[in-house]
Coordinates of C-alpha atoms in Angstrom, one line a residue:
M25 CA -5.3 53.3 5.0
G26 CA -2.8 53.4 2.2
F27 CA -5.1 53.7 -0.7
F28 CA -2.1 54.0 -3.0
R29 CA -2.0 50.2 -2.5
G30 CA -5.1 50.0 -4.6
L31 CA -3.0 51.3 -7.6
E32 CA -0.9 48.1 -7.4
K33 CA -1.7 45.3 -9.9
E34 CA -3.8 42.4 -8.8
E35 CA -1.9 39.1 -8.7
Y36 CA -3.8 37.8 -11.8
D37 CA -3.0 41.0 -13.8
R38 CA -0.6 40.7 -16.7
E39 CA 0.7 43.1 -19.4
Y40 CA -0.2 42.3 -23.0
S41 CA 1.7 43.6 -25.9
D42 CA -0.3 45.7 -28.4
R43 CA -0.1 42.9 -30.9
E44 CA -1.6 40.4 -28.4
L45 CA -4.4 42.9 -27.5
V46 CA -5.2 43.5 -31.2
R47 CA -5.3 39.7 -31.8
R48 CA -7.6 39.2 -28.9
I49 CA -9.9 42.1 -29.9
Y50 CA -9.9 40.7 -33.5
Q51 CA -11.4 37.4 -32.2
Y52 CA -14.4 39.4 -30.9
F53 CA -14.9 41.1 -34.2
K54 CA -14.4 38.0 -36.3
P55 CA -18.1 36.7 -36.0
H56 CA -19.3 40.1 -37.3
G57 CA -17.1 40.1 -40.4
L58 CA -19.9 40.9 -42.9
R59 CA -21.2 43.8 -40.9
V60 CA -17.7 45.1 -40.5
L61 CA -17.2 44.9 -44.3
V62 CA -20.5 46.9 -44.8
I63 CA -19.3 49.5 -42.3
A64 CA -15.9 49.7 -44.2
V65 CA -17.8 50.3 -47.5
V66 CA -20.0 52.9 -46.0
T67 CA -16.9 54.6 -44.5
V68 CA -15.2 54.7 -47.9
V69 CA -18.3 56.1 -49.6
T70 CA -18.8 58.7 -46.9
S71 CA -15.2 59.7 -47.2
L72 CA -15.6 60.3 -50.9
L73 CA -18.8 62.2 -50.3
S74 CA -17.0 64.6 -48.0
I75 CA -14.1 65.1 -50.4
V76 CA -15.8 65.5 -53.8
P77 CA -17.6 68.8 -52.9
R78 CA -14.2 70.3 -51.9
I79 CA -12.7 69.4 -55.3
I80 CA -15.8 70.7 -57.2
V81 CA -15.7 74.0 -55.2
S82 CA -11.9 74.3 -56.0
Q83 CA -12.6 73.9 -59.7
G84 CA -15.6 76.2 -59.6
L85 CA -13.5 78.9 -57.9
D86 CA -11.1 78.8 -60.8
R87 CA -14.1 79.4 -63.2
L88 CA -15.4 82.2 -61.1
V89 CA -12.0 83.9 -61.2
A90 CA -12.1 83.6 -65.0
D91 CA -15.7 84.8 -65.3
R92 CA -16.9 86.6 -62.2
T93 CA -20.4 87.1 -63.6
N94 CA -21.2 83.4 -64.1
L95 CA -24.0 82.9 -61.5
V96 CA -24.6 79.3 -62.7
V97 CA -21.2 78.2 -61.4
L98 CA -21.8 80.0 -58.1
L99 CA -25.2 78.3 -57.7
A100 CA -23.7 75.0 -58.6
I101 CA -21.1 75.4 -55.9
V102 CA -23.8 76.2 -53.4
G103 CA -25.9 73.2 -54.5
V104 CA -22.9 70.8 -54.4
T105 CA -21.9 72.0 -51.0
L106 CA -25.5 71.6 -49.6
V107 CA -26.0 68.1 -51.2
G108 CA -22.5 67.0 -50.2
G109 CA -23.1 68.1 -46.6
V110 CA -26.5 66.2 -46.4
A111 CA -24.9 63.1 -48.0
D112 CA -22.0 63.2 -45.6
W113 CA -24.4 63.5 -42.6
A114 CA -26.5 60.5 -43.9
G115 CA -23.4 58.4 -44.5
N116 CA -22.0 59.1 -41.0
W117 CA -25.4 58.3 -39.4
L118 CA -25.6 55.0 -41.2
R119 CA -22.0 54.1 -40.3
R120 CA -22.5 55.0 -36.6
Y121 CA -25.8 53.0 -36.5
L122 CA -24.2 49.9 -37.9
L123 CA -21.2 50.3 -35.8
G124 CA -23.3 50.8 -32.7
R125 CA -25.0 47.4 -33.2
V126 CA -21.6 45.7 -33.7
I127 CA -20.0 47.3 -30.7
G128 CA -23.1 46.7 -28.6
T129 CA -23.0 43.0 -29.4
I130 CA -19.2 42.8 -28.8
M131 CA -19.5 44.6 -25.5
Q132 CA -22.3 42.2 -24.4
T133 CA -20.1 39.2 -25.4
L134 CA -17.1 40.6 -23.6
R135 CA -19.1 41.2 -20.4
D136 CA -20.6 37.7 -20.7
D137 CA -17.1 36.2 -20.9
A138 CA -15.8 38.3 -18.0
F139 CA -18.8 37.5 -15.8
S140 CA -18.6 33.8 -16.8
A141 CA -14.9 33.7 -15.9
S142 CA -15.6 35.4 -12.6
V143 CA -18.3 33.0 -11.4
K144 CA -16.2 30.0 -12.4
H145 CA -13.4 31.0 -10.1
D146 CA -13.1 29.1 -6.8
L147 CA -13.9 30.9 -3.5
S148 CA -10.2 31.5 -2.8
F149 CA -10.3 34.0 -5.7
F150 CA -13.0 36.0 -4.0
D151 CA -11.3 35.7 -0.6
K152 CA -8.2 37.3 -2.1
F153 CA -9.7 40.0 -4.4
R154 CA -12.3 42.6 -3.6
S155 CA -15.6 42.2 -5.3
G156 CA -15.9 45.9 -6.1
K157 CA -12.8 45.8 -8.2
I158 CA -14.1 42.7 -10.1
I159 CA -17.4 44.5 -10.7
S160 CA -15.5 47.5 -12.1
R161 CA -13.7 45.4 -14.7
I162 CA -17.0 43.8 -15.9
T163 CA -18.8 47.2 -16.1
S164 CA -16.6 50.2 -16.4
D165 CA -13.7 48.6 -18.3
T166 CA -15.9 47.0 -20.9
E167 CA -17.6 50.3 -21.5
E168 CA -14.3 52.1 -22.0
F169 CA -13.2 49.4 -24.4
A170 CA -16.4 50.0 -26.5
N171 CA -15.6 53.8 -26.5
V172 CA -12.2 53.2 -27.9
V173 CA -13.5 51.0 -30.7
R174 CA -15.7 54.0 -31.8
L175 CA -12.7 56.3 -31.7
V176 CA -10.7 53.9 -33.8
T177 CA -13.4 53.6 -36.5
D178 CA -13.6 57.4 -36.6
F179 CA -9.9 57.6 -37.0
L180 CA -9.8 55.1 -39.8
G181 CA -12.5 57.1 -41.6
Q182 CA -10.3 60.2 -41.4
V183 CA -7.3 58.3 -42.7
I184 CA -9.3 57.1 -45.7
Q185 CA -10.3 60.7 -46.4
V186 CA -6.7 61.9 -46.2
L187 CA -5.4 59.1 -48.5
I188 CA -8.0 59.9 -51.2
L189 CA -7.5 63.7 -50.9
F190 CA -3.7 63.4 -50.8
G191 CA -3.8 61.3 -54.0
Y192 CA -5.7 64.0 -55.8
M193 CA -3.5 66.8 -54.5
F194 CA -0.3 65.0 -55.5
T195 CA -1.5 65.2 -59.1
I196 CA -1.9 69.0 -58.7
S197 CA 1.5 69.8 -57.0
W198 CA 3.9 67.1 -55.9
R199 CA 6.2 69.7 -54.3
L200 CA 3.5 70.9 -51.9
S201 CA 2.3 67.4 -51.3
A202 CA 5.9 66.4 -50.4
M203 CA 6.1 69.2 -47.9
M204 CA 3.0 68.0 -46.3
V205 CA 4.3 64.4 -46.0
G206 CA 7.7 65.7 -44.7
M207 CA 6.0 67.2 -41.7
I208 CA 4.3 63.9 -40.7
P209 CA 7.3 62.1 -39.2
I210 CA 8.0 65.0 -36.9
V211 CA 4.4 65.4 -35.6
L212 CA 3.9 61.6 -35.4
A213 CA 7.1 61.1 -33.5
V214 CA 6.1 63.6 -30.8
A215 CA 2.6 62.1 -30.5
L216 CA 3.9 58.5 -30.2
S217 CA 6.6 59.5 -27.7
L218 CA 3.9 60.1 -25.2
R219 CA 2.4 56.6 -25.6
R220 CA 4.0 54.8 -22.6
L221 CA 3.4 57.7 -20.3
A222 CA -0.2 57.8 -21.4
R223 CA -0.7 54.1 -20.9
K224 CA 0.8 54.3 -17.4
V225 CA -1.3 57.2 -16.1
T226 CA -4.4 55.7 -17.8
R227 CA -3.9 52.3 -16.1
E228 CA -3.5 54.1 -12.7
G229 CA -6.8 55.9 -13.5
F230 CA -8.6 52.6 -13.9
Q231 CA -7.1 51.1 -10.8
I232 CA -8.2 54.0 -8.6
I233 CA -11.7 53.9 -10.1
A234 CA -11.8 50.2 -9.1
E235 CA -10.7 51.2 -5.6
V236 CA -13.5 53.8 -5.4
N237 CA -16.1 51.2 -6.6
A238 CA -14.8 48.7 -4.0
A239 CA -15.1 51.3 -1.3
I240 CA -18.7 52.2 -2.3
Q241 CA -19.6 48.5 -2.5
E242 CA -18.2 47.7 0.9
A243 CA -19.8 50.8 2.5
V244 CA -23.3 50.0 1.0
T245 CA -23.0 46.3 1.9
G246 CA -22.0 47.0 5.5
I247 CA -24.2 50.1 6.1
G248 CA -26.3 48.2 8.7
V249 CA -23.3 47.4 10.8
A250 CA -22.0 50.9 10.4
K251 CA -25.2 52.4 11.7
S252 CA -25.4 49.9 14.5
F253 CA -22.0 51.1 15.8
R254 CA -22.7 54.7 14.8
Q255 CA -19.8 54.7 12.3
E256 CA -21.4 56.6 9.4
S257 CA -18.8 59.3 9.8
K258 CA -16.0 56.8 9.7
I259 CA -17.1 55.1 6.4
Y260 CA -17.7 58.6 5.0
G261 CA -14.1 59.6 6.0
E262 CA -12.7 56.4 4.4
F263 CA -14.6 57.1 1.2
T264 CA -13.5 60.7 1.2
E265 CA -9.9 59.6 1.5
V266 CA -10.0 57.2 -1.5
N267 CA -12.1 59.8 -3.5
R268 CA -9.4 62.4 -2.9
E269 CA -6.8 60.0 -4.0
S270 CA -8.9 59.4 -7.1
Y271 CA -8.9 63.2 -7.7
R272 CA -5.1 63.4 -7.4
V273 CA -4.5 60.4 -9.7
N274 CA -7.0 61.7 -12.4
L275 CA -5.6 65.3 -12.1
R276 CA -2.1 63.9 -12.7
R277 CA -3.5 61.9 -15.6
G278 CA -5.3 65.0 -17.0
Y279 CA -2.1 67.1 -16.8
T280 CA 0.0 64.5 -18.5
L281 CA -2.5 63.9 -21.3
A282 CA -3.3 67.6 -21.8
L283 CA 0.3 68.2 -22.7
S284 CA 0.1 66.1 -25.9
F285 CA -2.6 68.0 -27.8
P286 CA -1.3 71.6 -27.6
L287 CA 2.2 70.4 -28.5
V288 CA 1.1 68.4 -31.6
N289 CA -1.4 71.1 -32.5
G290 CA 1.4 73.7 -32.4
L291 CA 3.6 71.6 -34.7
A292 CA 0.6 71.1 -37.1
G293 CA 0.1 74.9 -37.1
V294 CA 3.7 75.3 -38.2
G295 CA 3.1 72.8 -41.1
T296 CA 0.0 74.6 -42.2
A297 CA 1.8 78.0 -42.2
V298 CA 4.5 76.4 -44.4
I299 CA 1.9 75.2 -46.9
V300 CA 0.1 78.6 -46.9
Y301 CA 3.4 80.4 -47.6
F302 CA 4.8 78.2 -50.4
G303 CA 1.3 77.5 -51.8
G304 CA 0.6 81.3 -52.0
R305 CA 3.9 81.9 -53.8
A306 CA 3.1 79.1 -56.2
A307 CA -0.3 80.6 -57.0
A308 CA 1.3 84.0 -57.4
L309 CA 3.7 82.6 -59.9
A310 CA 0.8 80.7 -61.6
S311 CA 2.4 77.3 -60.9
I312 CA -1.0 76.3 -59.5
S313 CA -4.4 77.9 -59.7
I314 CA -6.1 79.9 -57.0
G315 CA -8.6 77.1 -56.7
D316 CA -5.9 74.6 -56.2
W317 CA -4.3 76.7 -53.5
Y318 CA -7.7 77.0 -51.8
L319 CA -8.0 73.2 -51.9
F320 CA -4.6 72.8 -50.3
V321 CA -5.3 75.3 -47.6
T322 CA -8.8 74.1 -46.7
S323 CA -7.7 70.5 -46.8
M324 CA -4.9 71.0 -44.3
D325 CA -7.4 70.5 -41.4
R326 CA -8.4 67.1 -42.9
F327 CA -4.8 66.2 -43.4
W328 CA -3.7 67.0 -39.9
F329 CA -6.8 65.7 -38.2
P330 CA -5.9 62.0 -38.0
I331 CA -2.4 62.9 -36.7
L332 CA -3.9 65.3 -34.2
S333 CA -6.3 62.6 -33.2
I334 CA -3.4 60.3 -32.4
S335 CA -2.4 62.9 -29.8
A336 CA -5.7 64.3 -28.7
F337 CA -7.5 60.9 -28.4
W338 CA -4.4 58.9 -27.4
N339 CA -5.5 59.0 -23.8
Q340 CA -8.9 57.5 -24.8
F341 CA -7.1 55.0 -27.0
Q342 CA -4.7 54.0 -24.2
S343 CA -7.8 53.9 -21.8
G344 CA -9.4 51.4 -24.2
L345 CA -6.2 49.3 -24.4
S346 CA -5.8 49.4 -20.6
A347 CA -9.4 48.5 -20.2
A348 CA -9.1 45.6 -22.6
E349 CA -6.0 44.5 -20.8
R350 CA -7.7 44.4 -17.4
V351 CA -10.8 42.6 -18.8
F352 CA -8.7 40.0 -20.6
A353 CA -6.6 39.5 -17.4
L354 CA -9.8 38.7 -15.5
I355 CA -10.9 36.3 -18.2
D356 CA -7.5 34.6 -18.4
A357 CA -6.9 34.3 -14.6
E358 CA -6.4 30.7 -13.8
T359 CA -8.6 29.0 -11.2
T360 CA -6.9 27.4 -8.2
V361 CA -9.3 24.4 -8.4
Q362 CA -8.0 22.2 -11.2
Q363 CA -10.0 19.2 -12.5
T364 CA -8.2 16.3 -14.3
D365 CA -11.3 15.1 -16.0
D366 CA -15.0 16.1 -16.5
K367 CA -16.9 12.9 -15.8
V368 CA -20.6 13.4 -15.4
I369 CA -21.9 11.6 -12.3
E370 CA -25.6 10.9 -12.4
D371 CA -26.4 9.4 -9.0
L372 CA -24.2 9.4 -5.9
E373 CA -24.5 7.1 -3.0
G374 CA -22.7 9.6 -0.8
E375 CA -19.6 7.8 0.5
I376 CA -16.8 10.4 1.2
T377 CA -13.2 9.5 1.9
F378 CA -10.3 11.7 2.8
E379 CA -6.9 10.0 2.3
N380 CA -3.9 11.8 3.8
V381 CA -5.1 15.2 2.7
D382 CA -3.0 18.4 3.3
F383 CA -4.7 21.7 3.0
R384 CA -3.8 25.3 3.6
Y385 CA -5.2 28.7 2.7
S386 CA -1.7 30.1 2.4
E387 CA 1.9 29.1 3.2
Q388 CA 1.4 30.5 6.7
E389 CA -2.0 29.0 7.3
Q390 CA -1.9 25.2 7.4
V391 CA -5.3 23.8 8.2
L392 CA -5.2 20.0 7.6
K393 CA -2.1 17.8 7.8
D394 CA -2.2 14.2 6.6
F395 CA -5.9 14.1 7.3
S396 CA -7.9 10.9 6.8
L397 CA -11.6 10.2 7.3
R398 CA -14.3 8.0 5.9
I399 CA -18.0 8.8 5.9
K400 CA -20.3 6.0 5.0
P401 CA -23.2 6.5 2.5
G402 CA -26.3 7.9 4.3
E403 CA -24.3 8.6 7.5
S404 CA -24.9 11.8 9.4
L405 CA -21.7 13.3 10.8
A406 CA -21.3 16.3 13.2
L407 CA -18.1 18.3 13.2
V408 CA -17.3 20.1 16.5
G409 CA -14.2 22.0 17.6
H410 CA -13.0 25.4 18.4
T411 CA -12.7 28.1 15.8
G412 CA -9.9 27.3 13.4
A413 CA -10.0 23.6 14.0
G414 CA -10.8 22.9 10.3
K415 CA -14.6 22.2 10.4
S416 CA -15.6 24.6 7.6
S417 CA -12.5 23.7 5.6
L418 CA -13.6 20.1 5.4
A419 CA -17.0 21.2 4.1
K420 CA -15.5 23.5 1.5
L421 CA -13.2 20.8 0.2
I422 CA -16.1 18.4 -0.2
A423 CA -17.9 21.1 -2.2
R424 CA -14.7 21.6 -4.2
F425 CA -14.6 25.3 -3.4
Y426 CA -10.9 25.2 -2.6
E427 CA -7.9 23.1 -3.9
F428 CA -6.1 20.8 -1.5
Q429 CA -2.3 20.5 -1.8
S430 CA -1.8 16.7 -1.5
G431 CA -3.7 13.5 -0.8
R432 CA -7.0 12.4 -2.3
I433 CA -10.7 13.0 -1.7
L434 CA -12.9 10.2 -3.0
I435 CA -16.6 10.3 -3.6
D436 CA -18.1 6.8 -4.0
G437 CA -14.5 5.6 -4.5
R438 CA -13.8 8.0 -7.4
D439 CA -11.3 10.9 -7.3
I440 CA -13.2 14.2 -6.8
R441 CA -10.8 15.8 -9.2
T442 CA -12.2 13.7 -12.1
F443 CA -15.8 15.0 -11.8
D444 CA -17.6 17.6 -13.9
L445 CA -18.1 20.2 -11.2
N446 CA -21.5 21.3 -12.4
A447 CA -22.9 17.8 -12.4
Y448 CA -21.3 17.0 -9.1
R449 CA -22.5 20.1 -7.3
K450 CA -26.1 19.4 -8.5
Q451 CA -26.0 16.6 -6.0
L452 CA -24.8 18.7 -3.1
G453 CA -27.1 20.6 -0.8
I454 CA -25.2 23.4 1.1
V455 CA -26.6 25.7 3.8
S456 CA -24.1 28.3 5.0
Q457 CA -23.8 29.8 8.4
T458 CA -25.4 33.0 7.2
P459 CA -28.1 32.0 4.8
F460 CA -28.1 34.1 1.6
L461 CA -31.4 34.7 -0.1
F462 CA -31.8 36.4 -3.5
A463 CA -34.2 39.2 -4.1
G464 CA -37.6 37.8 -5.0
T465 CA -40.2 35.7 -3.4
V466 CA -39.8 32.8 -0.9
S467 CA -40.9 30.3 -3.6
H468 CA -38.4 31.8 -6.0
N469 CA -35.6 31.1 -3.5
I470 CA -36.8 27.6 -2.7
R471 CA -36.8 26.6 -6.3
Y472 CA -33.4 28.2 -7.0
G473 CA -31.6 24.8 -7.4
R474 CA -34.5 23.1 -9.0
P475 CA -36.3 25.6 -11.2
R476 CA -38.9 23.2 -12.6
I477 CA -40.4 22.0 -9.3
T478 CA -44.1 22.8 -9.1
D479 CA -45.7 25.1 -6.6
E480 CA -47.8 22.2 -5.3
K481 CA -44.7 20.2 -4.6
I482 CA -43.2 23.1 -2.7
R483 CA -46.3 23.5 -0.6
T484 CA -46.4 19.7 0.1
M485 CA -42.8 19.8 1.4
A486 CA -43.3 23.0 3.3
Q487 CA -46.2 21.3 5.1
Q488 CA -43.9 18.6 6.4
I489 CA -42.2 21.3 8.6
G490 CA -44.3 22.2 11.6
D491 CA -47.5 21.5 9.7
G492 CA -46.7 24.5 7.5
T493 CA -47.1 27.0 10.3
W494 CA -43.9 28.8 9.3
V495 CA -45.4 29.5 5.9
A496 CA -48.6 30.8 7.5
T497 CA -46.6 33.4 9.5
L498 CA -45.3 34.9 6.2
P499 CA -47.4 38.0 5.1
E500 CA -48.1 36.5 1.6
G501 CA -47.1 32.9 2.2
L502 CA -44.7 31.5 -0.3
E503 CA -45.1 34.6 -2.5
T504 CA -43.7 36.9 0.2
D505 CA -41.0 39.2 -1.1
V506 CA -37.8 38.4 0.9
G507 CA -36.1 41.8 0.1
E508 CA -32.4 42.2 -0.6
R509 CA -30.4 39.4 0.9
G510 CA -33.6 38.3 2.7
S511 CA -33.7 41.4 4.9
R512 CA -37.6 41.3 5.3
L513 CA -37.4 37.9 7.0
S514 CA -36.2 37.0 10.4
M515 CA -33.0 35.0 10.8
G516 CA -35.0 31.9 11.7
Q517 CA -37.2 32.3 8.6
R518 CA -34.1 32.7 6.4
Q519 CA -32.7 29.5 7.8
L520 CA -36.0 27.7 7.0
V521 CA -36.1 28.9 3.4
A522 CA -32.4 27.9 3.0
L523 CA -33.2 24.4 4.3
M524 CA -36.2 24.1 2.1
R525 CA -34.1 25.1 -0.9
V526 CA -31.9 22.0 -0.1
L527 CA -34.9 19.8 0.8
V528 CA -36.5 20.2 -2.6
Q529 CA -33.2 19.5 -4.4
E530 CA -33.0 16.1 -2.7
P531 CA -29.2 16.0 -2.6
A532 CA -27.0 13.0 -2.2
I533 CA -24.6 15.0 0.1
F534 CA -25.9 17.6 2.6
I535 CA -23.5 20.2 4.2
L536 CA -24.9 22.4 7.0
D537 CA -22.9 25.1 8.7
E538 CA -25.4 25.9 11.5
A539 CA -26.1 29.6 12.2
T540 CA -24.8 30.8 15.6
A541 CA -27.6 33.3 15.9
S542 CA -30.2 32.5 18.5
V543 CA -33.8 31.8 17.4
D544 CA -36.9 31.3 19.4
P545 CA -37.6 27.7 20.6
F546 CA -40.6 27.3 18.3
T547 CA -38.5 28.3 15.2
E548 CA -35.6 26.1 16.4
A549 CA -37.9 23.1 16.5
Q550 CA -39.0 23.8 13.0
I551 CA -35.4 24.1 11.8
Q552 CA -34.6 20.8 13.5
E553 CA -37.6 19.2 11.7
A554 CA -36.3 20.4 8.3
T555 CA -32.8 19.3 9.1
E556 CA -33.9 15.8 10.1
L557 CA -35.9 15.5 6.9
I558 CA -32.7 16.1 4.9
L559 CA -30.7 13.8 7.2
Q560 CA -33.0 10.9 6.3
Q561 CA -32.2 11.1 2.6
S562 CA -28.6 12.2 2.4
T563 CA -25.0 11.7 3.6
S564 CA -24.8 14.7 5.9
I565 CA -21.9 16.8 7.3
L566 CA -23.0 19.2 10.0
I567 CA -20.9 21.9 11.6
A568 CA -23.0 21.9 14.7
H569 CA -23.8 24.7 17.1
R570 CA -27.0 23.3 18.6
L571 CA -27.2 20.5 21.1
S572 CA -30.3 19.1 19.3
T573 CA -28.3 18.7 16.1
I574 CA -25.4 17.0 17.8
R575 CA -27.6 14.4 19.4
A576 CA -29.5 13.7 16.1
V577 CA -26.4 12.6 14.1
D578 CA -24.9 9.1 13.8
R579 CA -21.3 10.1 14.6
I580 CA -19.5 13.1 16.1
I581 CA -16.0 14.0 15.0
V582 CA -14.0 16.2 17.3
L583 CA -11.3 18.3 15.6
R584 CA -8.4 20.3 17.0
E585 CA -5.8 22.0 14.8
G586 CA -6.9 20.0 11.7
R587 CA -6.7 16.6 13.4
I588 CA -9.3 14.1 14.6
I589 CA -8.8 13.7 18.4
E590 CA -12.1 12.0 19.3
E591 CA -15.0 10.4 17.6
G592 CA -18.2 8.6 18.6
S593 CA -21.8 9.2 19.7
H594 CA -22.7 11.9 22.2
D595 CA -23.1 9.5 25.0
E596 CA -19.9 7.7 24.3
L597 CA -17.9 10.9 24.1
M598 CA -19.5 12.3 27.3
E599 CA -18.6 9.1 29.1
A600 CA -15.0 9.4 27.9
G601 CA -14.7 12.8 29.6
G602 CA -12.3 14.2 27.0
H603 CA -12.2 17.2 24.8
Y604 CA -15.8 16.8 23.6
A605 CA -16.9 16.8 27.2
E606 CA -15.1 20.1 27.7
L607 CA -16.7 21.6 24.6
Y608 CA -20.1 20.3 25.7
N609 CA -19.9 21.8 29.1
T610 CA -18.5 25.1 27.7
Y611 CA -20.9 25.6 24.8
F612 CA -23.8 23.2 24.8
R613 CA -24.9 22.1 28.3
H614 CA -27.0 25.3 28.8
Q615 CA -29.1 24.2 25.8
S616 CA -30.2 21.0 27.7
P617 CA -33.8 21.0 29.2
D618 CA -32.3 19.6 32.4
Y619 CA -29.7 22.4 32.7
R620 CA -29.7 24.4 35.9
P621 CA -27.3 27.4 36.0
P622 CA -24.6 26.9 38.7
A623 CA -23.5 29.7 40.9
P624 CA -20.7 31.8 39.2
D625 CA -18.0 30.5 41.6
Q626 CA -19.1 26.9 41.0
D627 CA -18.9 27.4 37.2
V628 CA -15.4 28.9 37.4
A629 CA -14.3 26.2 39.8
Y630 CA -15.5 23.5 37.5
L631 CA -13.7 25.0 34.5
E632 CA -10.5 25.4 36.4
K633 CA -10.4 21.6 36.8
L634 CA -10.5 21.1 33.0
P635 CA -7.3 21.0 30.8
N636 CA -6.7 24.3 29.0
R637 CA -8.6 26.1 31.7
E638 CA -7.3 29.5 30.6
E639 CA -8.9 29.0 27.2
R640 CA -12.2 27.8 28.8
L641 CA -12.3 30.7 31.2
E642 CA -11.8 33.1 28.3
D643 CA -14.7 31.4 26.4
V644 CA -17.0 31.9 29.4
I645 CA -16.0 35.5 30.0
A646 CA -16.4 36.3 26.2
S647 CA -19.8 34.7 26.1

């Protein structure tokens, strides 16, 4: 399946320099400036509390060497060590508590921004990029970013300790201090030389995790289809393949990053040995005291720790930068749909005009070419045609889900690109071919687009459809739990809930892509009632699959390859005997109450007389 393709960047990915990333990250910390200042003060105080006991022990050791019977000094050393340890623990607890609150708030804001950017993208974005990978950026990557912020604050605390300790030790012996400083460039150069490699393997690690998440999301979403076709072993095999690839990528990442710590640690060990040797000689020659030598030796771990952290935690640091890079790329990704203004439209009459519109999904997939159409306010229009004729594309362009390449679309004579999309879409009612219901009750789904509508109003409207019998068939009426994606309801019940959701919204423009799934005649009659109620109050565009719907509209538009080839009423088009008549006799005539099935040889003989008979024969055989 080529899962290594999942390690490639998405089209909207971009590489940010470290300076750009730091600047973006700073913008998230800026509102918490006061808390960050408090954390900085606590960090400095905690650093002092961890260093002072070492200095006191060093001086106490010199006194004990001079007077080995002085128990007061020994007890003082013990007391200072104990109090210093407790104070250090309390300071670190307070710092981590305050830091946890700041990081938690920042991570929440970052996730909000990433999620908000995702839902604002047009549908072409979700057509092109897998939802599992987008989810991974919003969840896993923001979490990794939070982890690196914690590491950075720990690192800064260590640096403050080193600076304070080094300043004191420099006053004791500038030669030993200079030796310590002289080792830093060597160790630091080795640690930083691994930076690019660490960023590369870390980025690959995130990309493969996104691939794993996408595979899981797709498998769980499609588990019903997999079970129907007995393909559980296949989706398990596909997941196993991507999981093995994840193992290989992360193993390579682990090997690469594991190289850095031993290498830098070995160099630090050499530096410590140098200080022990020359410090011991200085103590033997009385250039420094035994206590001072003890302070130098025991402080070496504190001195090297920040530098070792650069190496040991560089992988996490690079993980955090890679995570931030991926999240910011998602936030910064430009939407294809571009508005030129944000005019708020309060009430629409519903006039829709296409003027010489060109639209394509990709360079190779032209859908509409120089397309023009006018739909009058309050008019109901049915779109019919073969798959790929452009029916759904017209509906998506009216809803502004996709961007057209040239021409104009006017709503009530105003350019659709000048509208505030939120305000505009509030006046649209859309029912997709596969109705989507959110987890919750039936009433919760009905009031989705109009949250403040009362239960009484919903009951009244529901009563207008089949005298409310469809509600009576639900186990708990309007409070029935629909399950995930409406799984506890039949397809017909889902369609009724979706239509009710639009009916209570009272939209100016109604778009219906009829479901192709068959329902029982009683439910179909109720669906038709609900549809007609909406048709009475809206300009309606229907992608029709039912004969009853086609006959109910004011005008029928017949599309072929993105062009209007016929238009008129059902009777007018049947009388003309053109393409619509072909479609009707192929797809719709069996829905007529007067229909009597012909003998198979008569059906084929009839179809052979029609233009494009090979296509018609294939349709009959397929159905």
